[in-house]
Amino acid sequence: MKRNPVVARQVSQPETTFLVTNMMRSVLNEGTAAAARSMGFTLDAAGKTGTTNDLRDAWFAGFTPELLTVVWVGFDDNQPVGLSGARAALPIWTQFMKNALAGRTSVPFTVPDGIAFAEIDAETGKLATSLCPKVIREAFIAGTEPHEVCDLHR
């Protein structure tokens, strides 16, 4: 049987893909999967926790620029696991990734052309000033970054 070669095609813009990846990095760095950091996973990564209604299924899908791993925890008879994705699947993912990437240096996600970064006040979403107590470095498609300066922290 002769197989036709798979032809790759672009399905999204690199800038859009980077923005989503960057948001998913926040899940590991300060969101629902931040426990991975306290469990010793230090490489640059992005991911998403998930839990179904009634705690029946729990999962974590996470990736580095080199490796994608998805962990699902659940029962095949649909009985509740009783744990969230962060509690059930994330520790498994973290241990696997630590072992799979042991000895590797952190590879950053590639920032495509057309991305701009800005220092943003976490409370207002406006450009941060030196008086803003919590500042985040956020990515934008160039030209869409905020222009208003925070006026809450004066």
PDB file of N, CA and C in Angstrom, residues 119 121 127-133 135 149-151 153-154:
ATOM      1  N   GLU A 119       5.004  46.461  30.169  1.00  0.00           N
ATOM      2  CA  GLU A 119       4.854  46.308  31.612  1.00  0.00           C
ATOM      3  C   GLU A 119       3.459  46.817  31.980  1.00  0.00           C
ATOM      4  N   ASP A 121       0.131  47.126  34.763  1.00  0.00           N
ATOM      5  CA  ASP A 121      -0.365  47.064  36.131  1.00  0.00           C
ATOM      6  C   ASP A 121      -1.378  45.932  36.192  1.00  0.00           C
ATOM      7  N   LEU A 127      -0.812  50.517  31.310  1.00  0.00           N
ATOM      8  CA  LEU A 127       0.640  50.568  31.413  1.00  0.00           C
ATOM      9  C   LEU A 127       1.037  50.901  32.848  1.00  0.00           C
ATOM     10  N   ALA A 128       1.995  50.176  33.360  1.00  0.00           N
ATOM     11  CA  ALA A 128       2.412  50.348  34.749  1.00  0.00           C
ATOM     12  C   ALA A 128       3.312  51.561  34.908  1.00  0.00           C
ATOM     13  N   THR A 129       3.262  52.110  36.104  1.00  0.00           N
ATOM     14  CA  THR A 129       4.196  53.162  36.501  1.00  0.00           C
ATOM     15  C   THR A 129       5.087  52.580  37.600  1.00  0.00           C
ATOM     16  N   SER A 130       6.039  53.353  38.036  1.00  0.00           N
ATOM     17  CA  SER A 130       6.928  52.895  39.111  1.00  0.00           C
ATOM     18  C   SER A 130       6.193  52.743  40.436  1.00  0.00           C
ATOM     19  N   LEU A 131       4.981  53.279  40.554  1.00  0.00           N
ATOM     20  CA  LEU A 131       4.205  53.193  41.787  1.00  0.00           C
ATOM     21  C   LEU A 131       3.266  51.991  41.835  1.00  0.00           C
ATOM     22  N   CYS A 132       3.115  51.298  40.746  1.00  0.00           N
ATOM     23  CA  CYS A 132       2.206  50.150  40.701  1.00  0.00           C
ATOM     24  C   CYS A 132       2.794  48.992  41.518  1.00  0.00           C
ATOM     25  N   PRO A 133       1.996  48.424  42.446  1.00  0.00           N
ATOM     26  CA  PRO A 133       2.529  47.385  43.331  1.00  0.00           C
ATOM     27  C   PRO A 133       2.736  46.024  42.665  1.00  0.00           C
ATOM     28  N   VAL A 135       3.286  44.414  38.939  1.00  0.00           N
ATOM     29  CA  VAL A 135       3.503  44.660  37.517  1.00  0.00           C
ATOM     30  C   VAL A 135       3.770  43.321  36.830  1.00  0.00           C
ATOM     31  N   VAL A 149      -1.949  54.985  30.716  1.00  0.00           N
ATOM     32  CA  VAL A 149      -1.078  54.744  31.860  1.00  0.00           C
ATOM     33  C   VAL A 149      -1.939  54.607  33.121  1.00  0.00           C
ATOM     34  N   CYS A 150      -1.552  53.714  33.996  1.00  0.00           N
ATOM     35  CA  CYS A 150      -2.279  53.494  35.253  1.00  0.00           C
ATOM     36  C   CYS A 150      -2.397  54.794  36.029  1.00  0.00           C
ATOM     37  N   ASP A 151      -3.613  55.110  36.414  1.00  0.00           N
ATOM     38  CA  ASP A 151      -3.854  56.328  37.205  1.00  0.00           C
ATOM     39  C   ASP A 151      -4.376  55.971  38.601  1.00  0.00           C
ATOM     40  N   HIS A 153      -2.580  54.087  40.928  1.00  0.00           N
ATOM     41  CA  HIS A 153      -1.471  54.121  41.888  1.00  0.00           C
ATOM     42  C   HIS A 153      -0.643  55.383  41.642  1.00  0.00           C
ATOM     43  N   ARG A 154      -0.935  56.423  42.405  1.00  0.00           N
ATOM     44  CA  ARG A 154      -0.236  57.699  42.205  1.00  0.00           C
ATOM     45  C   ARG A 154       0.616  58.038  43.374  1.00  0.00           C
TER      46      ARG A 154
END
